[in-house]
């Protein structure tokens, strides 16, 4: 995670410099996105880029290169991609909603809510629901028994594997931010356990349905082709760690989602309260960066805070960001592994352009 934050700041500075060289008029946004996208596609030799932009009531989608290069198919607003770790923000929303419904504070220890076989490990007692969402639990990025040597490492990692690891896990005691896919996956398991419903069921009930995420809900749309270098890879089919990065959706879906994050006051009080909680700073990452519950917040001088999260699978690199109260948001998708430098930089540049 620290590597990704470093990349984010490098491109934040570059994005600022570039944005100052182009017109600040809102009417130039479309041209700005096209110029940036075309340039990035060529410079990075990417298979394709998809950009979705929300600016007030306007939604625009931009396709560069191809979603499926072999068949010369472009991206569109309904093309399905792997969102990667952007999924963690969905998991945070679900867990926070369920905790609120159950009257449980997120500063409560998770130990009593774990399976009986794990509750004997008192080293987990300091781990709270909140610490899973802001990466301060002390749990490692991935479990020691995780099968890294695979093109789809998450697909066969089960709940039994997870709890076998947690039975003997000794979280780091310092409480510092340490990005953890394990922690996010466990947060999703707790949300489903407390709700009494499967994770994907509450995902539909609390988010896909209310937020009009029709493509994700249908799960039948045309999929982009992911790439690991030049090798084509199929989508992951994640098991227990799905809540850390398994979401498959469209750019249209994500803009619907980000619109609800950006303008929570327009929604029901329960939703508004949950979003306020998610965006509230809970831990400091750097002098200008904090984390709330899953969402990272970048504080700008004389400009709105940018809330963001990126994601990466072996086939995709993604970035989602918005500013609260402005209805300004962006989703960027690159259908290639380990290209967060590109997706983060483009997303930040577009957001900053809209804020001029």
Short mmCIF file of C-alpha atoms in Angstrom, two decimals, residues 95-110 128-130 194:
data_model
loop_
_atom_site.label_atom_id
_atom_site.label_comp_id
_atom_site.label_asym_id
_atom_site.label_seq_id
_atom_site.Cartn_x
_atom_site.Cartn_y
_atom_site.Cartn_z
CA UNK A 95 -20.10 -3.66 7.60
CA UNK A 96 -20.84 -0.16 8.88
CA UNK A 97 -24.50 -0.51 7.88
CA UNK A 98 -24.88 -3.89 9.56
CA UNK A 99 -23.15 -2.68 12.73
CA UNK A 100 -25.45 0.32 12.85
CA UNK A 101 -28.50 -1.92 12.45
CA UNK A 102 -27.28 -4.21 15.23
CA UNK A 103 -26.34 -1.35 17.56
CA UNK A 104 -22.70 -2.43 17.69
CA UNK A 105 -19.92 0.14 17.89
CA UNK A 106 -17.12 -0.37 15.38
CA UNK A 107 -14.61 0.10 18.20
CA UNK A 108 -15.79 -3.25 19.62
CA UNK A 109 -13.41 -6.22 19.57
CA UNK A 110 -14.18 -8.71 16.82
CA UNK A 128 -11.73 -4.08 16.34
CA UNK A 129 -14.15 -3.72 13.45
CA UNK A 130 -12.74 -0.25 12.84
CA UNK A 194 -23.79 -10.56 11.63
#
